[in-house]
Coordinates of C-alpha atoms (C1' of nucleotides) in Angstrom, one line a residue:
Chain A
M17 CA 9.8 -8.5 -20.8
D18 CA 11.6 -7.2 -17.8
N19 CA 10.8 -7.8 -14.1
P20 CA 8.5 -4.8 -13.6
Q21 CA 6.5 -5.7 -16.7
I22 CA 6.1 -9.4 -15.7
A23 CA 5.1 -8.3 -12.2
A24 CA 2.5 -6.0 -13.7
V25 CA 0.9 -8.9 -15.6
F26 CA 0.5 -10.9 -12.5
E27 CA -0.9 -7.9 -10.6
E28 CA -3.5 -7.3 -13.3
L29 CA -4.3 -11.0 -13.3
A30 CA -4.9 -10.9 -9.6
E31 CA -7.1 -7.9 -9.8
L32 CA -9.2 -9.4 -12.6
L33 CA -9.5 -12.7 -10.8
E34 CA -10.9 -10.8 -7.9
F35 CA -13.8 -9.5 -10.0
R36 CA -14.5 -13.1 -11.0
G37 CA -15.0 -14.0 -7.4
E38 CA -12.0 -16.4 -7.4
N39 CA -10.5 -18.1 -4.4
P40 CA -9.0 -15.2 -2.4
F41 CA -5.9 -17.3 -1.7
R42 CA -5.3 -17.9 -5.3
I43 CA -5.6 -14.2 -5.9
R44 CA -3.1 -13.6 -3.1
A45 CA -0.7 -16.1 -4.7
Y46 CA -0.6 -14.0 -7.8
Q47 CA -0.1 -10.8 -5.8
N48 CA 2.7 -12.5 -3.9
G49 CA 4.3 -13.7 -7.1
A50 CA 4.1 -10.2 -8.6
R51 CA 5.8 -8.7 -5.6
A52 CA 8.5 -11.4 -5.5
I53 CA 9.3 -10.6 -9.2
R54 CA 9.2 -6.8 -8.7
D55 CA 11.5 -7.0 -5.7
L56 CA 14.0 -9.2 -7.4
D57 CA 17.4 -7.5 -7.7
E58 CA 18.4 -9.5 -10.8
P59 CA 16.7 -10.0 -14.2
I60 CA 14.3 -12.9 -14.0
R61 CA 15.2 -13.7 -17.6
E62 CA 18.7 -14.6 -16.5
I63 CA 17.4 -17.0 -13.9
A64 CA 15.0 -18.6 -16.5
Q65 CA 17.9 -19.1 -18.9
D66 CA 20.3 -20.5 -16.4
P67 CA 20.1 -24.3 -16.5
E68 CA 21.5 -24.5 -13.0
R69 CA 18.6 -22.6 -11.6
D70 CA 14.9 -23.1 -11.2
L71 CA 12.3 -20.3 -11.2
S72 CA 10.0 -22.3 -9.0
K73 CA 12.6 -22.3 -6.3
L74 CA 12.0 -18.5 -5.8
S75 CA 9.9 -17.8 -2.8
G76 CA 6.3 -17.1 -3.9
I77 CA 6.8 -18.7 -7.4
G78 CA 5.5 -22.2 -7.9
K79 CA 5.1 -24.5 -10.8
T80 CA 2.2 -22.6 -12.4
L81 CA 3.8 -19.1 -12.1
A82 CA 7.1 -20.4 -13.3
E83 CA 5.4 -21.7 -16.5
K84 CA 3.6 -18.5 -17.1
I85 CA 6.8 -16.5 -16.6
G86 CA 8.3 -18.7 -19.3
V87 CA 5.4 -18.0 -21.7
L88 CA 5.8 -14.2 -21.0
L89 CA 9.5 -14.2 -21.6
E90 CA 9.0 -16.2 -24.8
T91 CA 5.9 -14.5 -26.3
G92 CA 5.5 -11.3 -24.4
S93 CA 1.9 -12.0 -23.5
L94 CA -0.4 -14.4 -21.7
P95 CA -3.6 -15.8 -23.3
Q96 CA -5.2 -16.1 -19.8
L97 CA -4.8 -12.3 -19.3
V98 CA -6.3 -11.5 -22.7
E99 CA -9.3 -13.6 -21.9
L100 CA -9.8 -12.1 -18.5
R101 CA -9.6 -8.6 -19.7
E102 CA -12.4 -9.3 -22.1
S103 CA -14.6 -10.7 -19.3
V104 CA -14.3 -7.7 -17.0
P105 CA -15.6 -4.4 -18.3
E106 CA -13.3 -1.4 -17.7
V107 CA -16.0 0.5 -16.0
V108 CA -16.2 -2.1 -13.2
I109 CA -12.4 -1.7 -12.6
A110 CA -12.9 2.1 -12.5
M111 CA -15.7 1.8 -10.0
S112 CA -13.6 -0.4 -7.7
R113 CA -11.2 2.5 -7.4
I114 CA -13.8 4.6 -5.7
P115 CA -13.1 4.6 -1.9
G116 CA -15.5 2.2 -0.2
L117 CA -16.3 0.2 -3.3
G118 CA -14.3 -3.0 -3.9
A119 CA -14.4 -5.7 -6.5
K120 CA -17.6 -7.4 -5.2
K121 CA -19.7 -4.2 -4.9
A122 CA -18.5 -2.9 -8.2
A123 CA -19.4 -6.2 -9.9
K124 CA -22.7 -6.2 -8.3
L125 CA -23.5 -2.7 -9.4
H126 CA -22.6 -3.5 -12.9
E127 CA -24.7 -6.6 -12.8
E128 CA -27.8 -4.9 -11.5
L129 CA -27.7 -1.6 -13.4
D130 CA -26.6 -1.2 -16.9
L131 CA -23.6 1.1 -16.4
N132 CA -21.1 2.1 -19.1
S133 CA -19.3 4.9 -17.4
L134 CA -18.7 6.6 -14.0
D135 CA -21.1 9.2 -15.2
D136 CA -23.8 6.5 -15.5
L137 CA -23.0 5.5 -11.9
A138 CA -23.3 9.1 -10.7
A139 CA -26.7 9.4 -12.4
A140 CA -27.9 6.1 -11.0
C141 CA -27.0 7.3 -7.5
R142 CA -28.8 10.6 -7.9
E143 CA -31.9 8.7 -9.2
G144 CA -31.8 6.4 -6.1
K145 CA -31.3 3.3 -8.1
V146 CA -28.3 2.2 -6.1
A147 CA -30.0 2.4 -2.7
A148 CA -32.7 0.0 -4.1
I149 CA -30.2 -2.8 -4.6
K150 CA -30.0 -5.4 -1.9
G151 CA -26.9 -4.9 0.2
F152 CA -26.8 -1.2 -0.7
G153 CA -28.4 1.7 1.0
K154 CA -28.8 5.4 1.2
K155 CA -25.4 5.9 2.9
T156 CA -23.6 3.8 0.4
E157 CA -25.2 5.8 -2.4
S158 CA -24.1 9.2 -1.0
S159 CA -20.6 8.0 -0.2
I160 CA -20.3 6.8 -3.8
L161 CA -21.2 10.3 -5.0
D162 CA -18.6 11.8 -2.5
G163 CA -16.0 9.2 -3.7
L164 CA -16.6 10.0 -7.3
A165 CA -15.9 13.6 -6.6
I166 CA -12.5 13.0 -5.0
A167 CA -11.6 9.6 -6.6
K168 CA -8.8 11.0 -8.8
A169 CA -7.1 13.3 -6.2
A170 CA -7.5 10.8 -3.4
S171 CA -5.9 8.0 -5.3
E172 CA -2.7 10.0 -6.0
R173 CA 0.3 9.2 -3.9
I174 CA 2.3 12.3 -2.9
Y175 CA 6.1 12.7 -2.8
W176 CA 7.6 11.7 0.6
A177 CA 9.0 15.2 0.8
N178 CA 5.5 16.7 0.5
A179 CA 4.1 14.3 3.1
D180 CA 7.0 15.4 5.3
V181 CA 5.7 19.0 5.2
I182 CA 2.1 17.8 6.2
V183 CA 3.6 15.7 9.0
A184 CA 5.6 18.7 10.3
N185 CA 2.5 20.9 10.3
L186 CA 0.2 18.3 12.0
T187 CA 2.9 17.4 14.5
E188 CA 3.2 21.1 15.4
H189 CA -0.6 21.2 15.9
M190 CA -1.0 18.0 17.9
K191 CA 1.9 18.9 20.2
N192 CA -0.5 21.3 21.9
C193 CA -3.0 18.5 22.7
E194 CA -2.5 18.0 26.4
T195 CA -4.3 14.7 26.6
I196 CA -1.8 13.1 24.3
S197 CA 1.3 11.7 26.1
Q198 CA 3.0 9.9 23.3
M199 CA 2.7 9.9 19.5
Q200 CA 4.6 8.8 16.4
W201 CA 4.0 8.6 12.6
A202 CA 3.9 5.2 11.1
G203 CA 2.9 3.7 7.7
S204 CA 4.8 4.2 4.5
Y205 CA 5.9 7.6 5.7
R206 CA 7.9 6.0 8.4
R207 CA 9.2 3.4 5.9
C208 CA 10.3 6.4 3.8
R209 CA 8.8 5.2 0.6
E210 CA 9.3 7.6 -2.3
T211 CA 5.6 8.3 -2.3
V212 CA 3.0 8.3 0.5
G213 CA -0.6 7.4 0.0
D214 CA -1.9 8.4 3.4
L215 CA -0.6 9.2 6.8
D216 CA -0.9 7.1 10.0
L217 CA -0.5 8.8 13.3
L218 CA -0.3 6.7 16.4
A219 CA -1.0 8.2 19.8
V220 CA -1.6 7.5 23.5
A221 CA -4.2 9.7 25.0
S222 CA -5.8 9.9 28.4
D223 CA -9.0 11.3 26.8
R224 CA -9.6 9.8 23.4
T225 CA -12.6 12.0 22.6
K226 CA -10.5 15.1 23.3
A227 CA -7.6 13.8 21.2
M228 CA -10.0 13.2 18.2
D229 CA -11.6 16.6 18.7
F230 CA -8.2 18.1 18.6
L231 CA -7.3 16.5 15.4
E232 CA -10.6 17.6 13.9
S233 CA -9.7 21.2 14.9
Y234 CA -6.6 21.2 12.7
P235 CA -7.0 24.2 10.5
G236 CA -6.0 22.3 7.3
R237 CA -8.8 19.7 7.8
A238 CA -11.2 19.5 4.9
S239 CA -13.5 16.7 6.2
T240 CA -13.9 13.8 8.5
I241 CA -14.1 10.4 6.7
L242 CA -14.9 8.3 9.7
R243 CA -14.7 8.4 13.5
G244 CA -14.9 5.3 15.7
D245 CA -13.7 4.6 19.3
T246 CA -10.0 4.1 18.5
K247 CA -9.6 5.4 15.0
I248 CA -10.4 8.6 13.1
S249 CA -9.7 9.5 9.5
I250 CA -9.8 13.0 8.2
R251 CA -8.9 14.6 4.9
V252 CA -6.4 17.5 4.8
E253 CA -5.7 19.9 1.9
K254 CA -8.9 18.7 0.1
S255 CA -8.1 15.1 -0.4
F256 CA -5.1 13.7 1.5
Q257 CA -6.1 11.2 4.1
V258 CA -4.7 11.2 7.6
D259 CA -5.6 8.4 10.1
M260 CA -5.1 8.6 13.8
R261 CA -5.2 5.5 16.0
L262 CA -5.4 5.7 19.8
V263 CA -3.8 2.9 21.8
E264 CA -2.8 2.2 25.4
A265 CA 0.7 3.0 26.4
D266 CA 1.6 -0.7 26.9
Q267 CA 0.4 -1.4 23.4
F268 CA 2.4 1.3 21.7
G269 CA 5.2 -0.8 20.5
A270 CA 3.0 -3.5 19.0
A271 CA 0.8 -0.8 17.4
L272 CA 3.8 1.0 16.0
Q273 CA 5.2 -2.2 14.6
Y274 CA 1.8 -3.1 13.1
F275 CA 0.9 0.3 11.6
T276 CA 4.4 0.8 10.2
G277 CA 3.9 -2.2 7.9
S278 CA 4.5 -3.1 5.2
Q279 CA 1.6 -5.5 5.0
A280 CA 3.9 -8.1 3.5
H281 CA 6.4 -7.6 6.3
N282 CA 3.7 -8.0 8.9
I283 CA 2.4 -11.1 7.4
H284 CA 5.9 -12.5 7.6
V285 CA 6.2 -11.4 11.2
R286 CA 3.0 -13.2 12.1
R287 CA 4.0 -16.3 10.3
I288 CA 7.3 -16.5 12.3
A289 CA 5.3 -15.8 15.5
K290 CA 3.0 -18.7 14.8
E291 CA 6.0 -21.0 14.5
H292 CA 6.9 -19.8 18.0
G293 CA 3.4 -20.5 19.3
L294 CA 2.7 -16.8 19.4
K295 CA 0.1 -14.5 18.0
V296 CA 0.9 -10.9 17.0
N297 CA -1.6 -8.1 16.6
E298 CA -1.7 -4.4 17.2
Y299 CA -2.3 -4.9 20.9
G300 CA 0.7 -7.0 21.6
V301 CA 2.3 -10.4 21.3
F302 CA 0.3 -13.3 23.0
R303 CA 0.9 -17.0 23.6
I304 CA -1.6 -18.9 21.4
D305 CA -2.3 -21.6 24.0
D306 CA -3.2 -19.4 27.1
E307 CA -3.5 -15.8 25.6
T308 CA -0.7 -14.7 28.0
R309 CA 0.8 -11.4 26.8
V310 CA 4.5 -11.5 26.3
A311 CA 5.3 -8.2 24.6
G312 CA 3.9 -5.0 23.2
T313 CA 5.3 -1.8 25.0
T314 CA 8.1 -1.3 22.5
E315 CA 9.0 -2.5 19.0
E316 CA 12.2 -4.0 20.4
E317 CA 10.1 -6.3 22.6
V318 CA 7.9 -7.3 19.7
Y319 CA 10.8 -8.3 17.5
A320 CA 12.7 -9.9 20.4
S321 CA 9.7 -12.1 21.1
I322 CA 10.1 -13.8 17.8
G323 CA 13.9 -13.9 18.2
L324 CA 14.9 -11.0 15.9
P325 CA 16.6 -7.6 16.4
V326 CA 14.6 -4.5 15.4
I327 CA 14.6 -4.0 11.7
A328 CA 14.9 -0.5 10.3
P329 CA 11.5 0.7 8.9
E330 CA 13.0 1.4 5.5
L331 CA 13.8 -2.3 5.1
R332 CA 10.3 -3.6 6.1
E333 CA 9.2 -4.8 2.7
D334 CA 9.6 -8.6 3.1
R335 CA 12.6 -8.7 0.8
H336 CA 15.8 -9.8 2.5
E337 CA 15.3 -8.3 6.0
F338 CA 14.2 -11.5 7.8
E339 CA 17.1 -13.4 6.4
W340 CA 19.5 -10.7 7.4
A341 CA 17.9 -10.3 10.8
A342 CA 18.1 -14.1 11.5
N343 CA 21.8 -14.1 10.4
Q344 CA 22.7 -11.0 12.3
T345 CA 23.7 -9.3 9.0
L346 CA 21.3 -6.4 8.9
P347 CA 23.1 -3.6 7.2
E348 CA 24.1 -0.5 9.1
L349 CA 22.2 1.9 6.9
I350 CA 23.7 5.1 5.6
E351 CA 22.9 8.4 7.5
P352 CA 23.1 12.1 6.6
A353 CA 26.1 12.6 8.7
H354 CA 28.1 10.2 6.5
M355 CA 28.0 12.5 3.5
R356 CA 31.2 14.3 2.5
G357 CA 30.6 15.4 -1.1
D358 CA 28.0 16.5 -3.6
L359 CA 28.9 15.8 -7.2
H360 CA 26.0 17.3 -9.2
M361 CA 25.0 21.0 -9.0
H362 CA 24.3 23.9 -11.3
T363 CA 25.1 27.6 -11.2
S364 CA 23.9 30.8 -12.7
A365 CA 26.1 30.1 -15.7
T366 CA 23.2 27.9 -16.9
D367 CA 19.8 27.3 -15.3
G368 CA 21.0 27.6 -11.6
H369 CA 20.4 30.6 -9.5
N370 CA 23.7 31.0 -7.5
T371 CA 27.3 31.6 -8.4
I372 CA 30.1 29.1 -7.9
R373 CA 31.2 30.8 -4.7
E374 CA 27.7 30.9 -3.3
M375 CA 27.3 27.2 -3.9
A376 CA 30.7 26.5 -2.5
D377 CA 30.0 28.5 0.7
A378 CA 26.6 26.8 1.1
A379 CA 28.3 23.4 0.7
I380 CA 30.8 24.3 3.5
D381 CA 27.8 25.4 5.7
R382 CA 26.4 21.9 5.2
G383 CA 29.5 20.2 6.3
L384 CA 30.7 19.0 2.8
T385 CA 34.4 18.9 2.0
Y386 CA 34.1 18.5 -1.8
I387 CA 31.7 19.4 -4.6
A388 CA 31.6 19.3 -8.4
I389 CA 30.2 22.1 -10.4
T390 CA 28.2 20.4 -13.2
D391 CA 26.3 22.8 -15.4
H392 CA 24.5 21.7 -18.5
S393 CA 26.1 21.3 -21.9
K394 CA 25.1 23.3 -25.0
R395 CA 22.4 20.8 -26.2
V396 CA 20.2 21.9 -23.4
T397 CA 19.5 25.3 -25.0
V398 CA 16.6 26.2 -22.7
A399 CA 19.0 26.1 -19.8
G400 CA 21.6 28.1 -21.6
G401 CA 23.9 25.1 -21.7
L402 CA 27.7 25.6 -22.0
D403 CA 29.6 25.3 -25.2
E404 CA 33.3 24.5 -25.3
D405 CA 34.4 28.0 -24.8
R406 CA 32.1 28.9 -22.0
L407 CA 32.9 25.6 -20.2
L408 CA 36.6 26.2 -20.4
E409 CA 36.1 29.7 -19.2
Q410 CA 34.1 28.4 -16.2
W411 CA 36.8 25.8 -15.4
K412 CA 39.4 28.6 -15.5
I413 CA 37.4 30.5 -12.9
I414 CA 37.3 27.4 -10.7
D415 CA 41.1 27.0 -11.1
E416 CA 41.4 30.6 -9.9
I417 CA 39.3 30.3 -6.8
R418 CA 40.4 26.8 -5.8
D419 CA 43.3 28.0 -3.7
E420 CA 41.3 30.2 -1.4
Y421 CA 38.9 27.3 -0.6
S422 CA 41.6 24.6 -0.5
D423 CA 41.7 24.3 3.3
R424 CA 37.9 23.8 3.5
L425 CA 36.5 22.6 0.2
T426 CA 37.7 20.8 -2.9
I427 CA 35.9 22.1 -6.0
Y428 CA 35.9 19.8 -9.0
K429 CA 35.7 21.1 -12.5
G430 CA 32.7 19.2 -13.7
I431 CA 30.0 19.1 -16.4
E432 CA 26.6 17.5 -16.9
C433 CA 27.2 16.6 -20.5
D434 CA 24.2 15.5 -22.6
I435 CA 24.1 12.2 -24.4
L436 CA 22.9 13.2 -27.8
E437 CA 19.8 11.8 -29.5
A438 CA 21.9 10.1 -32.2
G439 CA 24.4 8.8 -29.6
G440 CA 27.7 10.4 -28.6
M441 CA 28.5 13.2 -26.2
D442 CA 27.5 16.8 -26.6
L443 CA 31.1 18.1 -26.1
P444 CA 34.3 16.8 -27.7
D445 CA 36.6 14.4 -25.9
E446 CA 39.5 16.8 -25.8
V447 CA 37.4 19.3 -23.8
L448 CA 35.9 16.7 -21.5
G449 CA 39.4 15.3 -20.9
Q450 CA 40.4 18.6 -19.3
G451 CA 37.8 18.4 -16.5
D452 CA 37.8 16.5 -13.2
W453 CA 34.3 15.0 -13.2
V454 CA 32.0 14.3 -16.1
L455 CA 28.4 13.3 -15.6
A456 CA 26.6 12.0 -18.6
S457 CA 22.8 12.3 -18.9
V458 CA 19.9 12.0 -21.2
H459 CA 17.6 15.0 -21.6
F460 CA 16.3 14.5 -25.1
G461 CA 15.0 11.6 -27.1
Q462 CA 13.7 10.1 -23.8
K463 CA 11.0 8.2 -25.6
Q464 CA 13.3 6.3 -27.9
P465 CA 12.9 2.5 -28.1
R466 CA 14.6 0.4 -25.6
D467 CA 17.6 -0.7 -27.7
Q468 CA 18.3 2.8 -29.0
I469 CA 18.3 4.6 -25.6
T470 CA 20.2 1.8 -24.0
D471 CA 22.9 1.9 -26.7
R472 CA 23.2 5.7 -26.2
I473 CA 23.8 5.2 -22.4
L474 CA 26.1 2.3 -23.0
G475 CA 28.1 4.5 -25.4
A476 CA 28.5 7.1 -22.7
I477 CA 29.6 4.5 -20.2
E478 CA 32.3 3.3 -22.7
N479 CA 33.6 6.8 -23.2
P480 CA 36.8 7.1 -21.1
H481 CA 36.1 10.7 -20.2
V482 CA 32.7 10.0 -18.6
H483 CA 32.8 9.2 -14.9
C484 CA 29.2 8.8 -13.9
I485 CA 25.7 8.4 -15.3
A486 CA 23.3 11.0 -13.8
H487 CA 19.7 10.2 -13.1
P488 CA 20.0 7.0 -15.1
T489 CA 16.3 6.3 -15.7
G490 CA 15.0 9.9 -16.1
R491 CA 11.7 9.4 -14.4
L492 CA 9.7 12.1 -12.7
I493 CA 7.6 10.4 -10.1
N494 CA 3.9 10.7 -10.9
R495 CA 4.7 12.8 -14.0
R496 CA 7.0 11.0 -16.4
D497 CA 7.8 7.3 -16.8
P498 CA 11.4 6.1 -16.8
Y499 CA 13.2 5.7 -20.1
E500 CA 12.7 2.3 -21.6
V501 CA 16.3 1.7 -20.7
D502 CA 17.7 -1.8 -20.0
M503 CA 19.1 -1.1 -16.5
D504 CA 20.6 -4.5 -16.2
A505 CA 22.8 -3.8 -19.2
V506 CA 23.7 -0.4 -17.9
M507 CA 24.7 -1.8 -14.5
K508 CA 26.9 -4.5 -16.1
A509 CA 28.6 -1.9 -18.3
A510 CA 29.1 0.5 -15.4
K511 CA 30.7 -2.4 -13.5
Q512 CA 32.9 -3.4 -16.4
H513 CA 34.1 0.1 -17.3
G514 CA 34.5 1.4 -13.7
K515 CA 31.8 4.1 -13.7
F516 CA 29.6 5.4 -11.0
L517 CA 25.8 5.5 -11.1
E518 CA 24.0 8.4 -9.5
L519 CA 21.2 8.3 -7.1
N520 CA 19.6 11.7 -7.7
A521 CA 18.3 13.1 -4.4
N522 CA 15.6 15.3 -6.0
P523 CA 12.3 14.1 -4.4
A524 CA 10.7 14.1 -7.8
R525 CA 13.4 12.0 -9.4
L526 CA 15.0 9.6 -6.8
D527 CA 16.4 7.4 -9.5
L528 CA 17.9 4.9 -9.0
N529 CA 15.0 3.4 -7.1
D530 CA 15.3 1.0 -4.2
I531 CA 15.4 -2.2 -6.3
H532 CA 18.1 -0.7 -8.6
L533 CA 20.1 0.3 -5.6
A534 CA 19.9 -3.2 -4.2
A535 CA 21.1 -4.6 -7.5
A536 CA 23.9 -2.1 -7.7
K537 CA 25.0 -3.1 -4.2
R538 CA 25.0 -6.8 -5.2
L539 CA 27.1 -6.0 -8.3
E540 CA 29.4 -3.8 -6.1
I541 CA 28.9 -0.7 -8.3
P542 CA 29.7 2.4 -6.3
I543 CA 26.8 4.8 -6.0
V544 CA 27.0 8.6 -5.6
I545 CA 24.1 10.5 -4.1
N546 CA 23.8 13.9 -5.6
T547 CA 21.4 16.8 -5.1
D548 CA 21.3 18.2 -8.7
A549 CA 20.9 21.5 -6.9
H550 CA 19.9 24.5 -9.0
R551 CA 20.1 26.9 -6.0
I552 CA 21.6 27.0 -2.5
E553 CA 18.5 25.5 -0.9
G554 CA 18.6 22.7 -3.4
L555 CA 21.6 21.2 -1.5
D556 CA 19.2 20.3 1.3
V557 CA 17.4 17.6 -0.7
M558 CA 20.4 15.3 0.1
R559 CA 18.4 13.8 2.9
F560 CA 15.7 12.5 0.5
G561 CA 18.4 10.7 -1.4
I562 CA 19.8 9.1 1.7
L563 CA 16.3 7.8 2.7
Q564 CA 16.1 6.2 -0.7
A565 CA 19.5 4.7 -0.3
R566 CA 18.5 3.2 3.0
R567 CA 15.5 1.6 1.4
G568 CA 17.9 0.0 -1.0
G569 CA 19.8 -1.4 2.0
L570 CA 22.9 0.8 1.3
T571 CA 25.5 1.4 4.0
A572 CA 28.1 4.3 4.0
A573 CA 30.5 1.9 2.3
D574 CA 28.3 1.5 -0.7
V575 CA 28.2 5.2 -1.4
A576 CA 31.3 6.8 -2.8
N577 CA 30.7 10.4 -1.7
T578 CA 30.7 9.4 1.9
L579 CA 34.5 9.0 1.5
D580 CA 36.9 11.9 2.3
V581 CA 38.6 13.5 -0.6
E582 CA 41.7 11.4 -0.4
S583 CA 39.8 8.1 -0.3
F584 CA 37.5 9.2 -3.0
T585 CA 40.5 10.0 -5.2
K586 CA 42.0 6.6 -4.4
L587 CA 38.8 4.8 -5.3
R588 CA 38.6 6.6 -8.6
K589 CA 42.2 5.6 -9.3
N590 CA 41.4 2.0 -8.5
M591 CA 38.4 2.2 -10.9
G592 CA 40.7 3.5 -13.6
Q593 CA 39.1 6.9 -13.8
I594 CA 42.2 8.9 -13.1
Chain B
dG5 C1' -1.7 -20.9 -6.4
dC6 C1' 1.9 -21.7 -2.8
dC7 C1' 4.0 -24.3 0.8
dG8 C1' 6.0 -28.0 4.3
dT9 C1' 12.0 -30.1 11.1
dT10 C1' 4.3 -32.0 13.1
dT11 C1' 2.0 -31.5 6.8
dT12 C1' 2.0 -33.4 -0.5
dC13 C1' -3.4 -31.8 2.1
dG14 C1' -5.2 -28.2 4.3
dG15 C1' -4.0 -24.4 5.7
dC16 C1' -3.0 -19.5 4.1
dC17 C1' -2.3 -12.5 9.3
dC18 C1' -5.5 -10.0 11.8
dG19 C1' -8.6 -6.6 13.3
dA20 C1' -11.5 -2.0 12.8
dC21 C1' -15.1 0.1 10.8
dT22 C1' -19.3 0.6 8.0
dG23 C1' -23.7 -0.4 6.3
dT24 C1' -27.2 -3.1 6.2
dT25 C1' -27.9 -6.6 8.7
dT26 C1' -30.5 -9.6 12.9
dT27 C1' -25.3 -12.3 12.7
dC28 C1' -22.4 -10.7 8.7
dA29 C1' -20.1 -9.4 4.3
dG30 C1' -17.3 -6.1 2.2
dT31 C1' -13.5 -2.9 2.4
dC32 C1' -9.3 -1.3 4.1
dG33 C1' -4.7 -1.3 5.7

DNA sequence: GCCGTTTTCGGCCCGACTGTTTTCAGTCG
């Protein structure tokens, strides 16, 4: 089992224990353990096998969890989990996913009414059986019915890029609200997570009622979920939740810090604050002994009050950021202005929509100084992939137009060559050897077992004509799981053979993920961030890749295509690629 | 279940909102 799989076991364990009414701190210990393992940038198996190291020394892992990890690594399962699964009916778990119902209420409903499905629950609500239970009432009953209707859509996290569009529209609307003097988006949107579950808007308003009315007048509003004195929640576009919190101007920094999260990061902030004799909440920072307020207007103040510099929102996951902040070693994260090249794009020769010249001109418009043209190889028949002859023909064209671009843009002769199902590359070595830049990628046989697909990718890495693995895990967020590939083995091989790994900037892909990126950084494997553009506008997704890189803690120095052409060439020479 | 320059026991972040309650539990973030 790998880190995510082990983390998933403890997450499920925590969830099931909640239904059993276990000690909430014990539940949280399992959740913390799961997070610690998921966030680890090295394989937990290696730590377990290293006689010099001790799993229980990891933060959040104690004696009990270390033992259970051992069992999982050895046997692949945990008897405790099997038992718990049998004791908690699936329908109870399904019920707890309905907004407003948690573990306690779901368990109570199941206990009082004989329910076998969500349909049974809906029927019970309509018959008034739910309202008759002690602790439940008419309103709960109707909100369960509402919740059932939207449960599926409401639980779906959307791509950051799509949330960004909603944010832009709502910002445009709210800008016209005269009573609001200050506003900012917080939450996972501000932390630039690859997906966003809801949006948090923070605002200072002289008239809160008017500000809430104004939000409710947003044309895209579908409904209002709740409205109190300081907080309102609405749904936009049928199901997506948007919260607005109204705070005083001198609380803005504390509120921004608080609502940006993550929850784990905030818990850590408050723990440090306690050690300083301080209490942090969304209204400010206060001395515990006499309630004196010491900070709150800006985020800088809040962090400074506990002796830390401001931490970039992308890093606020309680991974390494507190250690870095304390040591003054927070990374200077990569920014869009750092990018010089884009080494993965398609043209109308295969499934792209623009010509080489159009892509080149668009790249120049975007401030790039080098690109690689990387159309598909012949195996990708649906895309009209290039065979040997057509590829050599395309490279001849690139040779011909290179001179006229030479003072502005270097154009590399590239290919996105498929790694075949049975292993091996889709084009012969003597052809690949004539190009400048060879991406290798998996498009077929994605569901192969772990060993098989890992071997295919390792084979590509060992091929001297391959320079980079494109979209190394193949996942499509919310739509397709990653290959069962052993990423640790891929990274070690990439390091050993001097190959790049791609961070694919397409908002549906974004592989590598933040944990992979942190691991690559630790192993000093150079990353390239590529757009995989299929048309001119596709070049603009670069910024999504950069946000993902920031979440991995990458600086410009960790990303090879921030280098100018000369330095990039020098790096490749040092890696033995040319 | 985890953790420790006050602690190996006794804590564990903190508050808003809701619904069903007469003072609070559950849920959410």
